[in-house]
Short mmCIF file of C-alpha atoms and ligand atoms in Angstrom, two decimals:
data_model
loop_
_atom_site.label_atom_id
_atom_site.label_comp_id
_atom_site.label_asym_id
_atom_site.label_seq_id
_atom_site.Cartn_x
_atom_site.Cartn_y
_atom_site.Cartn_z
CA MET A 1 -12.64 13.40 -23.03
CA ASN A 2 -11.78 14.82 -19.62
CA GLU A 3 -8.88 16.53 -18.32
CA PRO A 4 -6.14 13.88 -17.25
CA PHE A 5 -6.67 12.38 -20.85
CA THR A 6 -6.65 15.69 -22.61
CA HIS A 7 -3.27 16.42 -21.03
CA ALA A 8 -1.85 13.26 -22.66
CA VAL A 9 -3.26 13.65 -26.19
CA PRO A 10 -0.08 15.45 -27.39
CA ILE A 11 1.61 12.26 -26.76
CA LEU A 12 -0.79 10.24 -28.91
CA HIS A 13 -0.52 13.04 -31.79
CA THR A 14 3.12 12.67 -31.80
CA LEU A 15 2.87 8.99 -32.24
CA HIS A 16 0.10 9.36 -34.86
CA GLN A 17 2.10 12.04 -36.74
CA ASN A 18 4.93 9.52 -36.84
CA GLY A 19 2.78 6.84 -38.40
CA TYR A 20 2.15 4.69 -35.39
CA GLN A 21 -1.14 3.62 -33.52
CA ALA A 22 -1.69 4.93 -29.76
CA TYR A 23 -4.58 4.55 -27.37
CA PHE A 24 -5.34 4.98 -23.93
CA VAL A 25 -5.63 1.53 -22.16
CA GLY A 26 -6.08 -0.24 -18.78
CA GLY A 27 -7.05 1.16 -15.57
CA ALA A 28 -7.76 4.70 -16.57
CA VAL A 29 -10.15 3.98 -19.26
CA ARG A 30 -11.93 1.49 -16.69
CA ASP A 31 -12.26 4.16 -14.16
CA VAL A 32 -13.63 6.88 -16.55
CA LEU A 33 -16.15 4.57 -17.71
CA MET A 34 -17.18 3.96 -13.87
CA GLY A 35 -17.22 7.66 -13.06
CA ARG A 36 -14.28 7.03 -10.65
CA GLU A 37 -11.08 9.28 -10.25
CA ILE A 38 -8.51 8.40 -12.70
CA GLY A 39 -5.15 7.48 -11.57
CA ASP A 40 -2.13 6.95 -13.70
CA ILE A 41 -2.80 7.11 -17.61
CA ASP A 42 -1.33 4.23 -19.55
CA ILE A 43 -0.80 4.45 -23.26
CA ALA A 44 -0.51 1.53 -25.69
CA THR A 45 1.28 1.66 -29.21
CA ASP A 46 2.73 -0.22 -31.74
CA ALA A 47 5.80 1.89 -31.77
CA THR A 48 8.67 -0.05 -30.43
CA PRO A 49 10.39 1.04 -27.08
CA ASP A 50 13.32 2.28 -29.01
CA ALA A 51 11.10 4.18 -31.38
CA VAL A 52 9.13 5.78 -28.29
CA GLU A 53 12.41 6.92 -26.80
CA SER A 54 13.50 8.44 -29.86
CA LEU A 55 10.19 10.62 -30.29
CA PHE A 56 10.17 12.09 -26.97
CA ASP A 57 12.66 14.38 -25.24
CA HIS A 58 12.18 13.11 -21.64
CA THR A 59 11.97 9.46 -21.24
CA ILE A 60 12.73 6.88 -18.53
CA ASP A 61 13.67 3.24 -19.42
CA VAL A 62 11.58 1.08 -16.93
CA GLY A 63 11.64 -2.16 -18.48
CA LYS A 64 12.05 -1.74 -22.34
CA GLU A 65 12.50 -5.55 -22.48
CA HIS A 66 8.83 -5.94 -21.51
CA GLY A 67 7.89 -2.94 -23.87
CA THR A 68 7.51 0.01 -21.40
CA VAL A 69 8.95 3.37 -21.42
CA ILE A 70 7.74 6.20 -19.37
CA VAL A 71 7.44 9.45 -21.21
CA ILE A 72 7.29 12.62 -19.37
CA HIS A 73 5.10 15.36 -20.64
CA ASP A 74 4.67 18.70 -19.09
CA GLY A 75 5.69 17.25 -15.82
CA VAL A 76 3.42 14.23 -15.78
CA SER A 77 4.67 10.50 -16.15
CA TYR A 78 2.86 8.17 -18.80
CA GLU A 79 3.67 4.57 -19.12
CA VAL A 80 3.77 4.03 -22.89
CA THR A 81 3.87 0.13 -23.53
CA THR A 82 4.42 -1.28 -27.02
CA PHE A 83 1.49 -3.90 -28.12
CA ARG A 84 2.90 -7.29 -27.12
CA SER A 85 1.48 -10.73 -26.84
CA GLU A 86 2.83 -13.07 -24.13
CA SER A 87 2.53 -16.68 -25.44
CA GLU A 88 5.16 -18.64 -23.47
CA TYR A 89 5.34 -18.59 -19.53
CA GLU A 90 8.18 -19.62 -17.44
CA ASP A 91 7.33 -21.36 -14.40
CA PHE A 92 4.13 -19.34 -14.07
CA ARG A 93 5.63 -16.21 -13.41
CA ARG A 94 6.67 -13.74 -16.13
CA PRO A 95 6.42 -14.17 -19.79
CA LYS A 96 9.56 -15.85 -21.01
CA GLU A 97 9.70 -13.69 -24.11
CA VAL A 98 7.70 -10.73 -25.05
CA GLN A 99 6.76 -10.37 -28.65
CA PHE A 100 5.99 -6.89 -29.86
CA ILE A 101 2.73 -6.91 -32.29
CA SER A 102 1.14 -4.51 -34.08
CA SER A 103 -2.46 -5.37 -33.36
CA LEU A 104 -4.29 -3.41 -30.63
CA LYS A 105 -6.80 -6.37 -30.49
CA GLU A 106 -4.22 -8.89 -29.75
CA ASP A 107 -2.75 -6.65 -27.07
CA LEU A 108 -6.10 -6.30 -25.31
CA PHE A 109 -6.41 -10.11 -25.24
CA ARG A 110 -3.32 -10.72 -23.33
CA ARG A 111 -4.61 -8.23 -20.53
CA ASP A 112 -5.95 -9.87 -17.16
CA LEU A 113 -9.32 -8.83 -16.67
CA THR A 114 -12.12 -7.69 -19.13
CA ILE A 115 -12.69 -4.60 -17.22
CA ASN A 116 -8.87 -3.94 -17.60
CA ALA A 117 -8.86 -4.71 -21.24
CA ILE A 118 -10.68 -1.68 -22.87
CA ALA A 119 -9.01 0.81 -25.01
CA MET A 120 -9.96 4.42 -25.86
CA ASP A 121 -9.05 6.42 -28.83
CA VAL A 122 -7.88 10.20 -28.90
CA ASN A 123 -11.44 11.19 -29.78
CA GLY A 124 -12.66 9.36 -26.56
CA GLU A 125 -14.15 6.35 -28.81
CA ILE A 126 -14.21 3.17 -26.87
CA ILE A 127 -12.64 -0.17 -28.15
CA ASP A 128 -13.78 -3.05 -26.37
CA HIS A 129 -13.30 -6.61 -27.84
CA VAL A 130 -13.78 -8.63 -24.60
CA GLY A 131 -16.97 -7.33 -23.16
CA GLY A 132 -15.31 -5.11 -20.66
CA LYS A 133 -18.07 -2.52 -20.85
CA LYS A 134 -20.66 -4.76 -20.06
CA ASP A 135 -18.80 -6.43 -17.20
CA ILE A 136 -18.34 -3.01 -15.59
CA GLN A 137 -22.21 -2.51 -15.94
CA ARG A 138 -22.90 -5.91 -14.64
CA LYS A 139 -20.02 -5.22 -11.95
CA ARG A 140 -18.32 -8.42 -12.88
CA ILE A 141 -14.90 -9.58 -12.49
CA GLN A 142 -13.58 -12.19 -15.04
CA THR A 143 -10.52 -12.73 -16.89
CA VAL A 144 -10.19 -12.32 -20.57
CA GLY A 145 -10.44 -15.90 -22.08
CA ASP A 146 -10.36 -19.16 -20.06
CA PRO A 147 -9.34 -18.20 -16.25
CA ALA A 148 -7.51 -21.44 -15.94
CA CYS A 149 -5.11 -20.81 -18.65
CA ARG A 150 -4.69 -17.17 -17.63
CA PHE A 151 -3.95 -18.18 -14.06
CA GLN A 152 -1.46 -20.84 -15.34
CA GLU A 153 0.19 -17.94 -17.38
CA ASP A 154 0.40 -15.70 -14.23
CA ALA A 155 -0.89 -16.79 -11.04
CA LEU A 156 -0.83 -13.22 -9.60
CA ARG A 157 -3.87 -12.48 -11.60
CA MET A 158 -5.98 -14.27 -9.05
CA MET A 159 -4.89 -11.72 -6.34
CA ARG A 160 -5.43 -8.96 -8.96
CA ALA A 161 -9.09 -10.19 -9.47
CA VAL A 162 -9.55 -10.08 -5.39
CA ARG A 163 -8.05 -6.73 -5.15
CA PHE A 164 -10.22 -5.35 -7.81
CA ILE A 165 -13.05 -6.90 -5.93
CA SER A 166 -11.94 -4.79 -2.91
CA GLN A 167 -11.64 -1.40 -4.87
CA LEU A 168 -14.73 -1.76 -6.89
CA GLY A 169 -17.05 -4.01 -4.90
CA PHE A 170 -17.79 -6.23 -8.10
CA GLN A 171 -18.64 -10.04 -8.03
CA LEU A 172 -16.25 -12.65 -9.32
CA SER A 173 -17.78 -14.75 -12.14
CA ASP A 174 -18.47 -18.23 -11.31
CA ALA A 175 -15.85 -19.62 -13.98
CA THR A 176 -13.17 -17.34 -12.44
CA ALA A 177 -14.03 -18.26 -8.98
CA ASP A 178 -13.89 -22.08 -9.90
CA ALA A 179 -10.45 -21.72 -11.57
CA MET A 180 -9.18 -19.87 -8.64
CA LYS A 181 -10.29 -22.51 -6.23
CA LYS A 182 -8.69 -25.19 -8.37
CA ASP A 183 -5.38 -23.41 -9.02
CA LYS A 184 -4.74 -21.43 -5.86
CA HIS A 185 -1.61 -23.40 -5.15
CA LEU A 186 -0.23 -21.63 -8.34
CA LEU A 187 0.09 -18.44 -6.37
CA ALA A 188 3.15 -20.22 -4.57
CA ASN A 189 5.11 -19.60 -7.60
CA ILE A 190 4.77 -15.76 -7.27
CA SER A 191 7.22 -13.44 -5.58
CA VAL A 192 6.18 -12.10 -2.13
CA GLU A 193 7.02 -8.59 -3.36
CA ARG A 194 4.55 -8.75 -6.29
CA LYS A 195 1.96 -10.42 -4.05
CA LYS A 196 2.13 -7.65 -1.21
CA ILE A 197 1.60 -4.89 -3.73
CA GLU A 198 -1.68 -6.35 -4.35
CA MET A 199 -2.33 -7.22 -0.74
CA GLU A 200 -1.95 -3.69 0.38
CA LYS A 201 -4.32 -2.49 -2.34
CA LEU A 202 -6.71 -5.16 -1.19
CA LEU A 203 -6.71 -4.00 2.46
CA LYS A 204 -7.12 -0.45 1.48
CA GLY A 205 -10.01 -1.16 -0.87
CA ARG A 206 -13.61 0.24 0.15
CA TYR A 207 -15.05 -3.17 -0.31
CA TYR A 208 -12.45 -5.14 1.65
CA GLU A 209 -15.09 -7.29 3.54
CA GLN A 210 -16.24 -8.71 0.10
CA ALA A 211 -12.77 -9.29 -0.91
CA ILE A 212 -11.65 -11.02 2.25
CA ARG A 213 -14.58 -13.38 1.91
CA ILE A 214 -13.48 -14.36 -1.36
CA LEU A 215 -9.86 -14.69 -0.08
CA ILE A 216 -11.37 -17.29 2.52
CA GLU A 217 -13.95 -19.03 0.22
CA THR A 218 -11.42 -19.73 -2.69
CA LYS A 219 -8.88 -20.60 0.11
CA LEU A 220 -6.55 -18.18 -1.60
CA TYR A 221 -5.14 -16.80 1.82
CA GLU A 222 -3.55 -20.03 2.49
CA GLU A 223 -1.04 -19.39 -0.25
CA LEU A 224 -0.06 -15.82 1.32
CA PRO A 225 2.54 -15.53 3.83
CA CYS A 226 1.83 -16.51 7.16
CA LEU A 227 -1.73 -16.43 6.76
CA SER A 228 -2.54 -19.94 6.70
CA LYS A 229 -0.65 -20.10 10.16
CA TYR A 230 -2.63 -17.42 11.85
CA GLY A 231 -5.93 -17.58 10.03
CA LEU A 232 -8.04 -14.44 9.41
CA ASN A 233 -10.11 -14.07 12.61
CA GLU A 234 -13.52 -12.19 12.61
CA GLN A 235 -12.16 -8.77 13.67
CA LEU A 236 -9.64 -8.89 10.84
CA GLN A 237 -12.30 -9.49 8.35
CA THR A 238 -14.40 -6.63 9.22
CA PHE A 239 -11.80 -3.93 9.99
CA PRO A 240 -12.13 -0.83 7.98
CA PHE A 241 -8.55 -0.44 6.71
CA TYR A 242 -9.78 1.74 4.08
CA LEU A 243 -10.40 4.69 6.80
CA LEU A 244 -6.54 4.52 7.59
CA ASP A 245 -3.97 6.68 5.80
CA GLY A 246 -0.58 5.11 5.44
CA LEU A 247 0.60 1.51 5.11
CA GLU A 248 2.35 1.56 8.35
CA GLU A 249 -1.10 2.13 9.82
CA VAL A 250 -2.64 -0.57 7.59
CA TRP A 251 0.13 -3.15 8.65
CA GLY A 252 0.20 -1.95 12.37
CA ALA A 253 -3.50 -2.74 12.34
CA PHE A 254 -3.15 -6.00 10.71
CA ILE A 255 -0.57 -7.38 13.16
CA HIS A 256 -2.42 -6.04 16.15
CA LEU A 257 -5.88 -7.94 15.15
CA LEU A 258 -3.76 -11.02 14.28
CA GLY A 259 -3.00 -10.85 18.14
CA LEU A 260 0.81 -11.13 17.68
CA HIS A 261 3.28 -10.38 20.10
CA GLU A 262 6.36 -8.34 19.02
CA LYS A 263 8.68 -11.17 18.05
CA GLU A 264 5.86 -13.05 16.19
CA ALA A 265 4.72 -9.76 14.47
CA VAL A 266 8.50 -8.85 13.18
CA SER A 267 8.91 -12.31 11.69
CA PHE A 268 5.30 -11.87 9.96
CA LEU A 269 6.16 -8.75 8.66
CA LYS A 270 9.51 -9.91 7.49
CA GLU A 271 7.81 -12.68 5.69
CA TRP A 272 5.80 -10.12 3.86
CA LYS A 273 9.24 -8.40 2.89
CA LEU A 274 8.29 -4.97 4.52
CA SER A 275 11.02 -2.46 4.43
CA THR A 276 12.80 -2.10 7.88
CA LYS A 277 11.44 1.43 8.04
CA LEU A 278 7.78 0.43 7.40
CA LEU A 279 8.25 -2.64 9.91
CA LYS A 280 9.44 -0.51 12.77
CA GLU A 281 6.57 2.13 12.45
CA ALA A 282 3.93 -0.77 11.94
CA ILE A 283 5.34 -2.60 15.19
CA ALA A 284 5.13 0.68 17.01
CA ILE A 285 1.71 1.57 16.15
CA SER A 286 0.57 -1.84 17.05
CA LYS A 287 2.04 -1.68 20.39
CA TYR A 288 0.21 1.41 21.41
CA VAL A 289 -3.25 0.35 20.35
CA ASP A 290 -5.70 0.47 23.36
CA CYS A 291 -3.16 2.36 25.31
CA ASN A 292 -3.86 4.34 28.40
CA TRP A 293 -2.13 7.46 27.32
CA ASN A 294 -0.16 9.81 29.63
CA ALA A 295 2.58 12.31 29.13
CA GLU A 296 5.29 9.51 29.27
CA LYS A 297 3.70 7.28 26.88
CA MET A 298 3.32 10.11 24.51
CA PHE A 299 6.76 11.15 24.81
CA GLU A 300 7.75 7.55 24.09
CA ALA A 301 5.69 6.95 21.14
CA GLY A 302 6.16 10.40 19.35
CA GLU A 303 3.52 12.13 17.59
CA SER A 304 2.65 10.05 14.41
CA VAL A 305 2.65 6.73 16.32
CA LEU A 306 0.24 8.34 18.91
CA LEU A 307 -2.06 9.49 16.15
CA SER A 308 -1.99 6.53 14.22
CA SER A 309 -2.46 4.06 17.01
CA LEU A 310 -5.38 6.24 18.18
CA LYS A 311 -6.92 5.82 14.87
CA VAL A 312 -6.49 2.27 14.98
CA THR A 313 -7.84 2.04 18.34
CA GLN A 314 -11.07 4.03 17.47
CA LEU A 315 -11.74 1.94 14.13
CA LYS A 316 -11.41 -1.19 16.31
CA HIS A 317 -13.98 -0.09 18.74
CA GLU A 318 -16.12 2.21 17.04
CA ARG A 319 -15.47 1.63 13.35
CA ARG A 320 -15.17 5.39 12.89
CA ILE A 321 -12.60 8.05 13.36
CA PHE A 322 -13.13 10.80 15.59
CA PHE A 323 -11.31 13.83 14.57
CA ASP A 324 -11.77 15.90 17.77
CA GLU A 325 -10.31 13.23 19.80
CA LEU A 326 -7.38 13.10 17.50
CA GLU A 327 -7.02 17.10 17.64
CA ALA A 328 -7.26 16.89 21.37
CA ALA A 329 -4.52 14.26 21.46
CA LYS A 330 -2.34 16.38 18.99
CA ARG A 331 -2.82 19.46 21.58
CA SER A 332 -1.74 17.17 24.53
CA TYR A 333 1.33 16.21 22.66
CA ASP A 334 2.16 19.72 21.64
CA ALA A 335 1.96 20.84 25.36
CA LEU A 336 4.27 18.28 26.41
CA PRO A 337 7.25 20.35 28.13
CA ILE A 338 9.78 18.31 26.17
CA LYS A 339 9.66 16.22 22.89
CA ASN A 340 12.71 14.40 23.15
CA LEU A 341 15.75 13.91 25.50
CA GLN A 342 17.76 16.91 23.60
CA ASP A 343 14.97 19.21 24.70
CA LEU A 344 15.76 18.65 28.47
CA ALA A 345 17.59 21.74 29.87
CA LEU A 346 20.12 19.36 31.40
CA SER A 347 22.51 17.20 29.62
CA GLY A 348 24.64 14.19 30.54
CA LYS A 349 27.65 16.64 30.52
CA ASP A 350 26.03 18.78 32.92
CA LEU A 351 25.17 15.86 35.23
CA MET A 352 28.74 14.65 35.06
CA ALA A 353 29.91 17.96 36.17
CA ILE A 354 27.15 18.26 39.07
CA ARG A 355 28.08 14.77 40.20
CA GLN A 356 31.80 14.89 39.48
CA LYS A 357 31.61 11.24 38.18
CA LYS A 358 32.81 9.60 35.02
CA ALA A 359 30.28 8.73 32.35
CA GLY A 360 28.37 5.34 32.81
CA LYS A 361 25.02 3.83 32.82
CA TRP A 362 23.98 6.02 35.97
CA ILE A 363 23.66 8.93 33.51
CA ALA A 364 20.71 7.35 31.51
CA GLU A 365 19.07 6.32 34.73
CA GLU A 366 19.40 9.91 36.28
CA LEU A 367 18.21 11.45 33.01
CA ASP A 368 15.27 9.38 32.97
CA PHE A 369 14.41 10.13 36.41
CA VAL A 370 14.58 14.00 35.54
CA LYS A 371 12.72 13.35 32.28
CA LYS A 372 9.89 11.70 34.34
CA ALA A 373 9.65 14.62 36.83
CA VAL A 374 9.61 17.13 33.92
CA LEU A 375 6.91 15.27 31.83
CA GLN A 376 4.70 14.95 34.98
CA ASN A 377 4.90 18.66 35.51
CA ARG A 378 6.62 18.21 38.68
CA LEU A 379 9.79 19.88 37.81
CA GLU A 380 10.31 22.91 35.56
CA ASN A 381 12.40 22.21 32.53
CA ARG A 382 15.08 25.00 33.33
CA LYS A 383 18.81 24.29 34.22
CA GLU A 384 18.80 25.81 37.58
CA ALA A 385 15.68 24.42 38.72
CA ILE A 386 16.57 20.81 37.73
CA GLU A 387 19.94 21.45 39.50
CA GLU A 388 18.20 22.36 42.75
CA TRP A 389 15.65 19.73 42.44
CA LEU A 390 18.50 17.14 42.21
CA ILE A 391 20.39 18.33 45.09
CA ALA A 392 17.09 18.23 47.10
CA CYS A 393 16.44 14.86 46.12
CA ASP A 394 19.70 13.77 47.59
CA GLN A 395 19.06 15.02 50.89
P1 ATP B 401 -4.55 0.84 -10.84
O1 ATP B 401 -5.62 1.68 -11.00
O2 ATP B 401 -4.30 0.10 -9.58
O3 ATP B 401 -3.29 1.31 -11.42
P2 ATP B 401 -4.68 -0.70 -13.34
O4 ATP B 401 -5.73 -1.56 -13.98
O5 ATP B 401 -3.99 0.41 -13.91
O6 ATP B 401 -4.87 -0.45 -11.94
P3 ATP B 401 -1.88 -1.71 -13.27
O7 ATP B 401 -1.23 -2.70 -12.25
O8 ATP B 401 -1.54 -0.34 -13.38
O9 ATP B 401 -3.58 -1.86 -13.01
O10 ATP B 401 -1.71 -2.33 -14.75
C1 ATP B 401 -2.02 -1.66 -15.87
C2 ATP B 401 -2.86 -2.52 -16.96
O11 ATP B 401 -1.89 -3.60 -17.44
C3 ATP B 401 -3.95 -3.25 -16.29
O12 ATP B 401 -5.26 -2.54 -16.40
C4 ATP B 401 -4.25 -4.44 -17.14
O13 ATP B 401 -4.67 -4.25 -18.53
C5 ATP B 401 -2.58 -4.92 -17.53
N1 ATP B 401 -2.04 -5.79 -16.48
C6 ATP B 401 -1.36 -5.64 -15.49
N2 ATP B 401 -1.05 -6.54 -14.73
C7 ATP B 401 -1.51 -7.62 -15.37
C8 ATP B 401 -1.27 -9.16 -15.49
N3 ATP B 401 -0.46 -9.76 -14.35
N4 ATP B 401 -1.54 -9.87 -16.42
C9 ATP B 401 -2.04 -9.10 -17.50
N5 ATP B 401 -2.33 -7.93 -17.63
C10 ATP B 401 -2.01 -7.21 -16.63
MG1 MG B 402 -2.32 1.70 -13.54
#
């Protein structure tokens, strides 16, 4: 067993010593079998959330009613979830009532996809009741059990299936694809917040092009905010989002490629329920794609928007990132004589003193005039120099 798992072994030991079962489950087991980098490690146990809390010193309640407690061990967080069955569902969304159970097998059966329903014990032995390993070998995405039933229970699983296609490059099984086509409308019952999480992972997947094709073939995209209105154009379908870094870049590229103007872009991102901060950053990035940069524009955009929109521009035209060009842009930005108005050697107060005039709109206008001259290197950013220049301009 490799490092991230061995670090969590003491948690399993503590549970065992107290008479409980405990296994590694979910994404981390799938990823280790695939030889991929392992993300968060999830643990499943028959201990109830209360029992888990009582056995460990550092725990966080993140949804005890659904069975999950975070255990912090040696600085690392682990989600420890009680075995459960999810029999009854309320309006296709969340399990109406979670039943804690003592059978690992049953817990694995309630999981979404076969590749996500594999467990591993403390000795590294694999427990696979649903053919998950075989599906990993065959690169196949299918639900545990009848897809139509599983999508009725929780329609988000359709999005999750496509998201894993994007991350892993797997194929959808025919039965799962057929159920998706029939049941796509159920996605309307799912909150935008849950859909957004899957959409962002889908956009950043290495096999995004494959995934977006499935979204189109199954018409699932019609159930996603605003996408049926704008459609998914060719450029959007082939854009290598995975080469971008932050979500602000991903959404910035998305609205740019959709061809939305600012007002439309704002309402699009609001429909997707982005935070105000992320929304503003995405709008700014989108605005500067294909920009003809000069000192004033760099000043206006700021360093991070400059670099992000340059990346989007490169990917749009060349499908790759030119790091030397980014370095050069960063150097040009660093060389700007001022980075914001506070850096200007002359303040609004100084201006009022020179002009012997009361505050008013004129200050911003005149500072802008000075700022331009400084940025264009026509004027030195030194108080006396600016004062002399202003007097000379008056004559
Ligand atoms: P990631 O690497 O992105 O974290 P993951 O497979 O760990 O992928 P999570 O969203 O963290 O995905 O969920 C953890 C596990 O919980 C899944 O592997 C799956 O077994 C189960 N699961 C998550 N969401 C659902 C769902 N909607 N229905 C059924 N089981 C689910
Ligand atoms: Mg996970």
